[in-house]
PDB file of C-alpha atoms in Angstrom:
ATOM      1  CA  MET A   1     128.143 192.889 110.618  1.00  0.00           C
ATOM      2  CA  ALA A   2     126.643 193.142 107.447  1.00  0.00           C
ATOM      3  CA  SER A   3     128.086 190.388 106.285  1.00  0.00           C
ATOM      4  CA  THR A   4     127.291 188.156 109.523  1.00  0.00           C
ATOM      5  CA  GLU A   5     123.249 189.237 109.222  1.00  0.00           C
ATOM      6  CA  ASP A   6     123.408 188.201 105.059  1.00  0.00           C
ATOM      7  CA  LYS A   7     125.055 184.626 106.464  1.00  0.00           C
ATOM      8  CA  ALA A   8     121.840 184.497 108.854  1.00  0.00           C
ATOM      9  CA  ALA A   9     119.223 185.326 105.929  1.00  0.00           C
ATOM     10  CA  THR A  10     120.669 182.619 103.909  1.00  0.00           C
ATOM     11  CA  ASN A  11     120.215 179.678 106.375  1.00  0.00           C
ATOM     12  CA  LYS A  12     117.046 181.634 107.106  1.00  0.00           C
ATOM     13  CA  GLU A  13     115.556 181.045 103.731  1.00  0.00           C
ATOM     14  CA  ASN A  14     117.229 177.415 103.627  1.00  0.00           C
ATOM     15  CA  ALA A  15     115.380 175.918 106.729  1.00  0.00           C
ATOM     16  CA  SER A  16     112.300 177.310 105.028  1.00  0.00           C
ATOM     17  CA  SER A  17     112.883 175.940 101.762  1.00  0.00           C
ATOM     18  CA  TRP A  18     113.558 173.004 102.895  1.00  0.00           C
ATOM     19  CA  LYS A  19     110.847 172.492 105.073  1.00  0.00           C
ATOM     20  CA  ASP A  20     108.750 173.791 102.065  1.00  0.00           C
ATOM     21  CA  THR A  21     110.327 171.053 100.048  1.00  0.00           C
ATOM     22  CA  PHE A  22     107.342 168.596 102.959  1.00  0.00           C
ATOM     23  CA  TYR A  23     105.049 171.448 103.388  1.00  0.00           C
ATOM     24  CA  ASN A  24     104.309 174.593 101.397  1.00  0.00           C
ATOM     25  CA  PRO A  25     102.302 176.759 103.772  1.00  0.00           C
ATOM     26  CA  ARG A  26     101.655 179.216 100.693  1.00  0.00           C
ATOM     27  CA  THR A  27     100.389 177.092  97.904  1.00  0.00           C
ATOM     28  CA  GLY A  28      99.399 173.756 100.628  1.00  0.00           C
ATOM     29  CA  GLU A  29     101.302 171.512  98.817  1.00  0.00           C
ATOM     30  CA  VAL A  30     102.763 168.652 100.557  1.00  0.00           C
ATOM     31  CA  LEU A  31     105.851 166.942  98.272  1.00  0.00           C
ATOM     32  CA  GLY A  32     105.832 168.780  95.751  1.00  0.00           C
ATOM     33  CA  ARG A  33     102.334 168.485  94.936  1.00  0.00           C
ATOM     34  CA  THR A  34      98.219 169.475  96.270  1.00  0.00           C
ATOM     35  CA  ALA A  35      95.536 167.764  97.831  1.00  0.00           C
ATOM     36  CA  SER A  36      93.977 167.503  94.355  1.00  0.00           C
ATOM     37  CA  SER A  37      96.915 166.303  92.520  1.00  0.00           C
ATOM     38  CA  TRP A  38      96.831 163.274  95.780  1.00  0.00           C
ATOM     39  CA  ALA A  39      93.490 162.457  95.372  1.00  0.00           C
ATOM     40  CA  LEU A  40      93.890 161.769  91.174  1.00  0.00           C
ATOM     41  CA  ILE A  41      97.759 160.221  91.450  1.00  0.00           C
ATOM     42  CA  LEU A  42      96.340 157.536  94.067  1.00  0.00           C
ATOM     43  CA  LEU A  43      92.638 157.095  92.540  1.00  0.00           C
ATOM     44  CA  PHE A  44      94.733 155.995  88.883  1.00  0.00           C
ATOM     45  CA  TYR A  45      96.551 153.497  90.849  1.00  0.00           C
ATOM     46  CA  LEU A  46      93.942 152.554  92.564  1.00  0.00           C
ATOM     47  CA  VAL A  47      92.222 151.856  89.493  1.00  0.00           C
ATOM     48  CA  PHE A  48      95.224 150.202  88.067  1.00  0.00           C
ATOM     49  CA  TYR A  49      95.691 147.612  90.152  1.00  0.00           C
ATOM     50  CA  ILE A  50      92.015 146.273  90.934  1.00  0.00           C
ATOM     51  CA  PHE A  51      92.025 146.116  86.991  1.00  0.00           C
ATOM     52  CA  LEU A  52      95.434 143.953  87.683  1.00  0.00           C
ATOM     53  CA  ALA A  53      93.858 141.849  90.052  1.00  0.00           C
ATOM     54  CA  GLY A  54      90.892 141.847  88.020  1.00  0.00           C
ATOM     55  CA  MET A  55      93.061 140.308  84.701  1.00  0.00           C
ATOM     56  CA  PHE A  56      94.455 137.941  87.476  1.00  0.00           C
ATOM     57  CA  ALA A  57      91.506 136.587  89.219  1.00  0.00           C
ATOM     58  CA  LEU A  58      89.810 136.051  85.570  1.00  0.00           C
ATOM     59  CA  THR A  59      92.871 134.638  84.199  1.00  0.00           C
ATOM     60  CA  MET A  60      92.753 131.742  86.833  1.00  0.00           C
ATOM     61  CA  TRP A  61      88.864 131.361  86.954  1.00  0.00           C
ATOM     62  CA  VAL A  62      89.473 130.177  82.517  1.00  0.00           C
ATOM     63  CA  MET A  63      92.413 127.832  83.977  1.00  0.00           C
ATOM     64  CA  LEU A  64      90.069 126.432  87.267  1.00  0.00           C
ATOM     65  CA  LEU A  65      87.641 125.792  84.323  1.00  0.00           C
ATOM     66  CA  THR A  66      90.527 123.073  82.121  1.00  0.00           C
ATOM     67  CA  LEU A  67      90.499 120.673  85.051  1.00  0.00           C
ATOM     68  CA  ASP A  68      89.686 118.209  85.709  1.00  0.00           C
ATOM     69  CA  ASP A  69      88.566 116.966  89.907  1.00  0.00           C
ATOM     70  CA  TYR A  70      89.592 113.636  89.249  1.00  0.00           C
ATOM     71  CA  VAL A  71      92.238 113.538  86.347  1.00  0.00           C
ATOM     72  CA  PRO A  72      95.104 115.613  86.634  1.00  0.00           C
ATOM     73  CA  LYS A  73      95.750 117.203  82.897  1.00  0.00           C
ATOM     74  CA  TYR A  74      99.209 116.467  82.613  1.00  0.00           C
ATOM     75  CA  ARG A  75      99.925 113.110  83.222  1.00  0.00           C
ATOM     76  CA  ASP A  76     103.534 112.271  81.219  1.00  0.00           C
ATOM     77  CA  ARG A  77     106.400 112.560  83.836  1.00  0.00           C
ATOM     78  CA  VAL A  78     105.998 108.918  85.147  1.00  0.00           C
ATOM     79  CA  PRO A  79     104.735 107.014  82.213  1.00  0.00           C
ATOM     80  CA  TYR A  80     106.077 103.608  84.498  1.00  0.00           C
ATOM     81  CA  PRO A  81     104.765 102.296  87.354  1.00  0.00           C
ATOM     82  CA  GLY A  82     107.685 102.282  90.049  1.00  0.00           C
ATOM     83  CA  LEU A  83     108.344  98.520  92.536  1.00  0.00           C
ATOM     84  CA  VAL A  84     107.826  99.113  96.036  1.00  0.00           C
ATOM     85  CA  ILE A  85     109.405  96.988  98.988  1.00  0.00           C
ATOM     86  CA  ARG A  86     107.311  96.381 102.346  1.00  0.00           C
ATOM     87  CA  PRO A  87     109.594  97.129 105.367  1.00  0.00           C
ATOM     88  CA  ARG A  88     110.758 100.125 103.795  1.00  0.00           C
ATOM     89  CA  SER A  89     114.374  98.735 104.437  1.00  0.00           C
ATOM     90  CA  LEU A  90     116.697  98.624 101.385  1.00  0.00           C
ATOM     91  CA  ASP A  91     119.430  96.726 103.619  1.00  0.00           C
ATOM     92  CA  MET A  92     118.158  94.269 106.239  1.00  0.00           C
ATOM     93  CA  ILE A  93     119.011  92.636 109.163  1.00  0.00           C
ATOM     94  CA  VAL A  94     117.444  90.000 111.380  1.00  0.00           C
ATOM     95  CA  ASN A  95     118.736  88.069 113.961  1.00  0.00           C
ATOM     96  CA  LYS A  96     116.120  85.343 113.877  1.00  0.00           C
ATOM     97  CA  SER A  97     116.891  84.686 117.738  1.00  0.00           C
ATOM     98  CA  GLU A  98     116.464  88.561 119.252  1.00  0.00           C
ATOM     99  CA  PRO A  99     112.673  88.908 118.539  1.00  0.00           C
ATOM    100  CA  LEU A 100     113.471  91.925 119.467  1.00  0.00           C
ATOM    101  CA  LYS A 101     115.065  93.376 116.179  1.00  0.00           C
ATOM    102  CA  TYR A 102     113.657  92.283 113.508  1.00  0.00           C
ATOM    103  CA  ALA A 103     109.680  93.953 115.264  1.00  0.00           C
ATOM    104  CA  GLU A 104     110.420  96.813 113.723  1.00  0.00           C
ATOM    105  CA  TYR A 105     110.411  94.825 110.520  1.00  0.00           C
ATOM    106  CA  VAL A 106     107.127  93.184 112.003  1.00  0.00           C
ATOM    107  CA  LYS A 107     105.715  96.347 112.713  1.00  0.00           C
ATOM    108  CA  GLN A 108     105.798  97.882 109.384  1.00  0.00           C
ATOM    109  CA  LEU A 109     104.093  94.738 107.781  1.00  0.00           C
ATOM    110  CA  GLU A 110     101.459  94.844 110.374  1.00  0.00           C
ATOM    111  CA  LEU A 111     100.513  98.584 110.179  1.00  0.00           C
ATOM    112  CA  PHE A 112     100.449  98.331 106.362  1.00  0.00           C
ATOM    113  CA  LEU A 113      98.643  95.093 105.543  1.00  0.00           C
ATOM    114  CA  GLN A 114      95.348  96.452 108.240  1.00  0.00           C
ATOM    115  CA  ARG A 115      93.948  98.610 104.582  1.00  0.00           C
ATOM    116  CA  TYR A 116      93.907  94.735 103.933  1.00  0.00           C
ATOM    117  CA  ASN A 117      91.788  93.444 106.816  1.00  0.00           C
ATOM    118  CA  ASP A 118      89.045  91.433 105.755  1.00  0.00           C
ATOM    119  CA  THR A 119      86.616  93.847 107.653  1.00  0.00           C
ATOM    120  CA  GLU A 120      87.956  96.613 104.921  1.00  0.00           C
ATOM    121  CA  GLN A 121      87.983  94.793 101.742  1.00  0.00           C
ATOM    122  CA  GLU A 122      84.478  93.397 102.680  1.00  0.00           C
ATOM    123  CA  THR A 123      82.398  96.376 101.065  1.00  0.00           C
ATOM    124  CA  ASN A 124      84.415  96.593  97.920  1.00  0.00           C
ATOM    125  CA  GLU A 125      83.733  94.222  94.718  1.00  0.00           C
ATOM    126  CA  GLU A 126      84.314  90.624  94.180  1.00  0.00           C
ATOM    127  CA  CYS A 127      85.912  91.158  90.560  1.00  0.00           C
ATOM    128  CA  ILE A 128      86.499  88.832  87.721  1.00  0.00           C
ATOM    129  CA  SER A 129      90.221  87.725  87.670  1.00  0.00           C
ATOM    130  CA  GLY A 130      92.042  88.125  84.229  1.00  0.00           C
ATOM    131  CA  ASN A 131      90.177  91.249  82.987  1.00  0.00           C
ATOM    132  CA  TYR A 132      90.642  94.717  83.076  1.00  0.00           C
ATOM    133  CA  PHE A 133      88.070  96.075  85.914  1.00  0.00           C
ATOM    134  CA  LEU A 134      86.918  98.952  83.306  1.00  0.00           C
ATOM    135  CA  GLN A 135      84.669 101.551  84.874  1.00  0.00           C
ATOM    136  CA  ASP A 136      84.526 104.356  82.700  1.00  0.00           C
ATOM    137  CA  ASN A 137      80.616 105.644  82.574  1.00  0.00           C
ATOM    138  CA  ALA A 138      81.394 109.497  83.098  1.00  0.00           C
ATOM    139  CA  GLU A 139      78.269 109.585  85.265  1.00  0.00           C
ATOM    140  CA  GLN A 140      79.454 107.693  87.915  1.00  0.00           C
ATOM    141  CA  MET A 141      82.443 109.691  89.008  1.00  0.00           C
ATOM    142  CA  GLU A 142      83.473 107.074  92.460  1.00  0.00           C
ATOM    143  CA  LYS A 143      85.313 104.026  91.328  1.00  0.00           C
ATOM    144  CA  LYS A 144      84.302 100.455  92.935  1.00  0.00           C
ATOM    145  CA  VAL A 145      87.365  99.142  94.588  1.00  0.00           C
ATOM    146  CA  CYS A 146      88.596  95.415  93.570  1.00  0.00           C
ATOM    147  CA  ARG A 147      88.936  92.837  96.862  1.00  0.00           C
ATOM    148  CA  PHE A 148      91.805  91.943  98.138  1.00  0.00           C
ATOM    149  CA  LYS A 149      92.236  90.290 101.126  1.00  0.00           C
ATOM    150  CA  ARG A 150      95.523  90.073 103.167  1.00  0.00           C
ATOM    151  CA  GLY A 151      94.429  86.229 102.962  1.00  0.00           C
ATOM    152  CA  SER A 152      95.514  85.615  99.965  1.00  0.00           C
ATOM    153  CA  LEU A 153      98.635  86.244 101.000  1.00  0.00           C
ATOM    154  CA  SER A 154      99.135  82.485 102.764  1.00  0.00           C
ATOM    155  CA  PHE A 155     102.613  82.122 105.551  1.00  0.00           C
ATOM    156  CA  CYS A 156     103.084  86.212 104.636  1.00  0.00           C
ATOM    157  CA  SER A 157      99.362  87.727 105.523  1.00  0.00           C
ATOM    158  CA  GLY A 158     100.626  88.273 108.929  1.00  0.00           C
ATOM    159  CA  LEU A 159      97.185  86.210 110.032  1.00  0.00           C
ATOM    160  CA  SER A 160      99.042  82.200 110.762  1.00  0.00           C
ATOM    161  CA  ASP A 161     102.260  83.387 111.507  1.00  0.00           C
ATOM    162  CA  THR A 162     102.309  87.406 112.926  1.00  0.00           C
ATOM    163  CA  ASN A 163     105.905  87.067 113.413  1.00  0.00           C
ATOM    164  CA  PHE A 164     106.127  87.063 109.613  1.00  0.00           C
ATOM    165  CA  GLY A 165     108.762  84.565 109.120  1.00  0.00           C
ATOM    166  CA  TYR A 166     111.326  86.770 110.658  1.00  0.00           C
ATOM    167  CA  SER A 167     111.784  84.179 113.902  1.00  0.00           C
ATOM    168  CA  GLU A 168     112.190  81.668 112.125  1.00  0.00           C
ATOM    169  CA  GLY A 169     114.993  82.835 109.868  1.00  0.00           C
ATOM    170  CA  ARG A 170     112.459  82.565 106.591  1.00  0.00           C
ATOM    171  CA  PRO A 171     111.022  86.258 106.078  1.00  0.00           C
ATOM    172  CA  CYS A 172     108.491  88.069 104.176  1.00  0.00           C
ATOM    173  CA  VAL A 173     109.105  91.223 101.644  1.00  0.00           C
ATOM    174  CA  LEU A 174     105.980  92.660 100.439  1.00  0.00           C
ATOM    175  CA  LEU A 175     106.277  94.067  97.005  1.00  0.00           C
ATOM    176  CA  LYS A 176     103.421  96.333  95.081  1.00  0.00           C
ATOM    177  CA  LEU A 177     103.177  99.264  91.480  1.00  0.00           C
ATOM    178  CA  ASN A 178     103.431 102.526  92.022  1.00  0.00           C
ATOM    179  CA  ARG A 179      99.917 104.024  91.363  1.00  0.00           C
ATOM    180  CA  ILE A 180      99.478 105.165  87.564  1.00  0.00           C
ATOM    181  CA  ILE A 181      95.757 106.661  86.467  1.00  0.00           C
ATOM    182  CA  GLY A 182      94.756 104.979  83.575  1.00  0.00           C
ATOM    183  CA  LEU A 183      97.297 101.520  83.386  1.00  0.00           C
ATOM    184  CA  LYS A 184      96.422  99.223  81.779  1.00  0.00           C
ATOM    185  CA  PRO A 185      99.498  96.821  81.785  1.00  0.00           C
ATOM    186  CA  ARG A 186      99.272  94.245  78.967  1.00  0.00           C
ATOM    187  CA  GLY A 187     100.331  90.470  79.040  1.00  0.00           C
ATOM    188  CA  ASN A 188     100.266  88.933  82.138  1.00  0.00           C
ATOM    189  CA  PRO A 189     101.948  90.469  84.745  1.00  0.00           C
ATOM    190  CA  TYR A 190     103.911  89.144  87.455  1.00  0.00           C
ATOM    191  CA  ILE A 191     106.989  89.275  90.040  1.00  0.00           C
ATOM    192  CA  ASN A 192     110.078  86.952  89.878  1.00  0.00           C
ATOM    193  CA  CYS A 193     113.328  87.729  92.333  1.00  0.00           C
ATOM    194  CA  THR A 194     116.345  86.624  91.890  1.00  0.00           C
ATOM    195  CA  VAL A 195     119.483  86.743  94.316  1.00  0.00           C
ATOM    196  CA  LYS A 196     122.269  87.923  92.808  1.00  0.00           C
ATOM    197  CA  LYS A 197     126.297  86.561  92.468  1.00  0.00           C
ATOM    198  CA  ASP A 198     125.992  82.270  92.487  1.00  0.00           C
ATOM    199  CA  SER A 199     123.929  81.506  95.479  1.00  0.00           C
ATOM    200  CA  GLN A 200     120.484  79.812  95.019  1.00  0.00           C
ATOM    201  CA  ILE A 201     117.979  80.055  96.740  1.00  0.00           C
ATOM    202  CA  GLN A 202     113.999  79.392  97.420  1.00  0.00           C
ATOM    203  CA  MET A 203     111.386  81.382  97.554  1.00  0.00           C
ATOM    204  CA  GLN A 204     107.716  81.374  97.952  1.00  0.00           C
ATOM    205  CA  TYR A 205     105.549  83.740  96.336  1.00  0.00           C
ATOM    206  CA  PHE A 206     101.782  85.044  97.011  1.00  0.00           C
ATOM    207  CA  PRO A 207      99.584  84.793  95.739  1.00  0.00           C
ATOM    208  CA  SER A 208     100.693  81.713  93.369  1.00  0.00           C
ATOM    209  CA  GLU A 209     103.447  82.692  90.579  1.00  0.00           C
ATOM    210  CA  GLY A 210     103.532  86.125  91.518  1.00  0.00           C
ATOM    211  CA  LEU A 211     100.576  87.152  90.083  1.00  0.00           C
ATOM    212  CA  ILE A 212      99.590  90.662  89.417  1.00  0.00           C
ATOM    213  CA  ASP A 213      95.525  90.481  88.514  1.00  0.00           C
ATOM    214  CA  LYS A 214      94.770  93.184  85.317  1.00  0.00           C
ATOM    215  CA  MET A 215      91.233  92.900  87.340  1.00  0.00           C
ATOM    216  CA  TYR A 216      92.876  95.744  89.855  1.00  0.00           C
ATOM    217  CA  PHE A 217      93.598  98.058  86.986  1.00  0.00           C
ATOM    218  CA  PRO A 218      92.982 100.648  85.917  1.00  0.00           C
ATOM    219  CA  TYR A 219      93.472 102.982  88.860  1.00  0.00           C
ATOM    220  CA  TYR A 220      91.185 106.122  88.358  1.00  0.00           C
ATOM    221  CA  GLY A 221      92.812 109.213  90.651  1.00  0.00           C
ATOM    222  CA  LYS A 222      92.955 109.267  94.794  1.00  0.00           C
ATOM    223  CA  LYS A 223      89.572 111.189  94.786  1.00  0.00           C
ATOM    224  CA  ALA A 224      87.778 109.016  92.478  1.00  0.00           C
ATOM    225  CA  HIS A 225      89.717 106.057  93.632  1.00  0.00           C
ATOM    226  CA  GLU A 226      89.326 106.722  96.806  1.00  0.00           C
ATOM    227  CA  ASN A 227      89.430 103.227  99.183  1.00  0.00           C
ATOM    228  CA  TYR A 228      91.756 101.981  96.351  1.00  0.00           C
ATOM    229  CA  VAL A 229      94.787  99.115  96.908  1.00  0.00           C
ATOM    230  CA  GLN A 230      97.069  97.713  95.460  1.00  0.00           C
ATOM    231  CA  PRO A 231      97.740  94.208  94.467  1.00  0.00           C
ATOM    232  CA  LEU A 232     100.753  92.850  96.428  1.00  0.00           C
ATOM    233  CA  VAL A 233     103.004  90.211  95.862  1.00  0.00           C
ATOM    234  CA  ALA A 234     104.683  88.786  98.878  1.00  0.00           C
ATOM    235  CA  VAL A 235     108.062  87.094  98.749  1.00  0.00           C
ATOM    236  CA  LYS A 236     109.104  84.036 101.365  1.00  0.00           C
ATOM    237  CA  LEU A 237     112.725  83.760 101.566  1.00  0.00           C
ATOM    238  CA  LEU A 238     113.392  79.912 102.110  1.00  0.00           C
ATOM    239  CA  LEU A 239     116.560  80.567 103.624  1.00  0.00           C
ATOM    240  CA  ASN A 240     118.491  77.733 104.703  1.00  0.00           C
ATOM    241  CA  LYS A 241     121.132  77.088 108.369  1.00  0.00           C
ATOM    242  CA  GLU A 242     124.126  77.843 105.381  1.00  0.00           C
ATOM    243  CA  ASP A 243     122.375  81.145 104.096  1.00  0.00           C
ATOM    244  CA  TYR A 244     123.104  82.761 107.258  1.00  0.00           C
ATOM    245  CA  ASN A 245     125.406  85.275 108.368  1.00  0.00           C
ATOM    246  CA  LYS A 246     126.002  86.114 104.456  1.00  0.00           C
ATOM    247  CA  GLU A 247     124.275  89.515 102.952  1.00  0.00           C
ATOM    248  CA  LEU A 248     121.948  87.683 100.321  1.00  0.00           C
ATOM    249  CA  ALA A 249     120.916  91.068  97.378  1.00  0.00           C
ATOM    250  CA  VAL A 250     118.165  90.082  96.068  1.00  0.00           C
ATOM    251  CA  GLU A 251     116.932  91.765  92.618  1.00  0.00           C
ATOM    252  CA  CYS A 252     113.213  92.184  92.227  1.00  0.00           C
ATOM    253  CA  ARG A 253     111.649  92.537  89.130  1.00  0.00           C
ATOM    254  CA  VAL A 254     107.697  92.974  86.292  1.00  0.00           C
ATOM    255  CA  GLU A 255     107.688  90.184  84.226  1.00  0.00           C
ATOM    256  CA  GLY A 256     105.831  89.270  81.796  1.00  0.00           C
ATOM    257  CA  SER A 257     104.292  91.884  80.787  1.00  0.00           C
ATOM    258  CA  ASP A 258     104.747  96.053  78.624  1.00  0.00           C
ATOM    259  CA  LEU A 259     106.242  97.435  82.044  1.00  0.00           C
ATOM    260  CA  ARG A 260     109.257  98.279  81.575  1.00  0.00           C
ATOM    261  CA  ASN A 261     112.175  97.781  84.284  1.00  0.00           C
ATOM    262  CA  ASN A 262     115.271  98.034  82.309  1.00  0.00           C
ATOM    263  CA  ASP A 263     115.451 101.445  82.617  1.00  0.00           C
ATOM    264  CA  GLU A 264     119.746 101.975  83.535  1.00  0.00           C
ATOM    265  CA  ARG A 265     118.543 106.197  84.193  1.00  0.00           C
ATOM    266  CA  ASP A 266     116.127 105.261  87.055  1.00  0.00           C
ATOM    267  CA  LYS A 267     117.209 101.603  89.180  1.00  0.00           C
ATOM    268  CA  PHE A 268     113.494 101.812  90.421  1.00  0.00           C
ATOM    269  CA  LEU A 269     111.372 101.168  87.533  1.00  0.00           C
ATOM    270  CA  GLY A 270     109.963  97.899  87.576  1.00  0.00           C
ATOM    271  CA  ARG A 271     112.522  96.422  89.989  1.00  0.00           C
ATOM    272  CA  ILE A 272     113.452  96.929  92.916  1.00  0.00           C
ATOM    273  CA  THR A 273     117.422  95.289  94.989  1.00  0.00           C
ATOM    274  CA  PHE A 274     117.115  94.992  98.178  1.00  0.00           C
ATOM    275  CA  ARG A 275     120.394  93.420 100.485  1.00  0.00           C
ATOM    276  CA  ILE A 276     119.512  90.948 103.996  1.00  0.00           C
ATOM    277  CA  THR A 277     121.247  89.331 106.539  1.00  0.00           C
ATOM    278  CA  VAL A 278     119.807  86.621 108.387  1.00  0.00           C
ATOM    279  CA  VAL A 279     121.662  86.021 111.872  1.00  0.00           C
ATOM    280  CA  GLU A 280     121.267  82.806 113.689  1.00  0.00           C
TER     281      GLU A 280
END
C-alpha cells in the first residue's frame, strides 16, 4: 500500500515539475525566466536588430550616392555591339504566291518601323552626316536624337511597297546594331551581306551601300536618350527564278570600322547569319 502511495506522489511531483518548466507560480518564472529577464532580452534584440537595419540602410544610401541615374557604373560586359535582324526569324520560308504565309513577316516589319514614321521623326534633329553627334554638356541631361526617317529605306520602307518585296519573291530584311552607351565606331561602318556556298545573288542596300552614319553615335543611355532610335540598314534580296525553292544561307557583317565581327565565341557579335527559302 505504501508503495502505491509513493508512486502516486512521485508521479504528481513529476507532473508538477514538468508544468513548472513553462510557468512556476511560486517564482513567477516563464520558461525559466522572470518577466524582467524576458524584458531585458527582448530589449537587447530590439536594439540589436534596429542597429543592423540602420547599418544596412546607411550602406545602401552610400552605395546609391555612387550611382548615376543616366549612366551605368559598370559597362565592361559587352564592348562591341551585336547585329540584330527584323523580321525576328533566322529561318524564313516565304511562299510568294500565298500572302498568308508571309503576312507575319510583313506585320513585324511594319510594327517595327512605326517609330521611324515621319510624324515620329519630325521632332528629332537634322544632324550633320559623317560626324559624331556629341552632347557631353553635363548641364543638359536630356539628349537630342538624330532624325532617321523610314523613307530612307526606299523600296524596303513599306511605303511604296507595303509587302516589303515578299509578294514578288524579293524580300527585304532590316538590320541594326545593339545599343552600347558611349560607342563611337572608328572608320565608316557599313553592312555587307554575302550568300554562303557558291550562290551569287545580287542585293540592294538602303541607305546606299549599307552605310551606318556616325551621326547616330554615341548613344547616351535609355534615360538620357529616351527617344533614340538605332540607324537601320535594309537589305533587299534580288532573287531570280533559279534561286527559288533553295535554302540560302546569308551572312551579314559590319565592315569598315573597328567593330568586331569575327569572334568565334559569339556568332552574333557584329554579324548575323539567317536562312531564307522563297517558294513560288
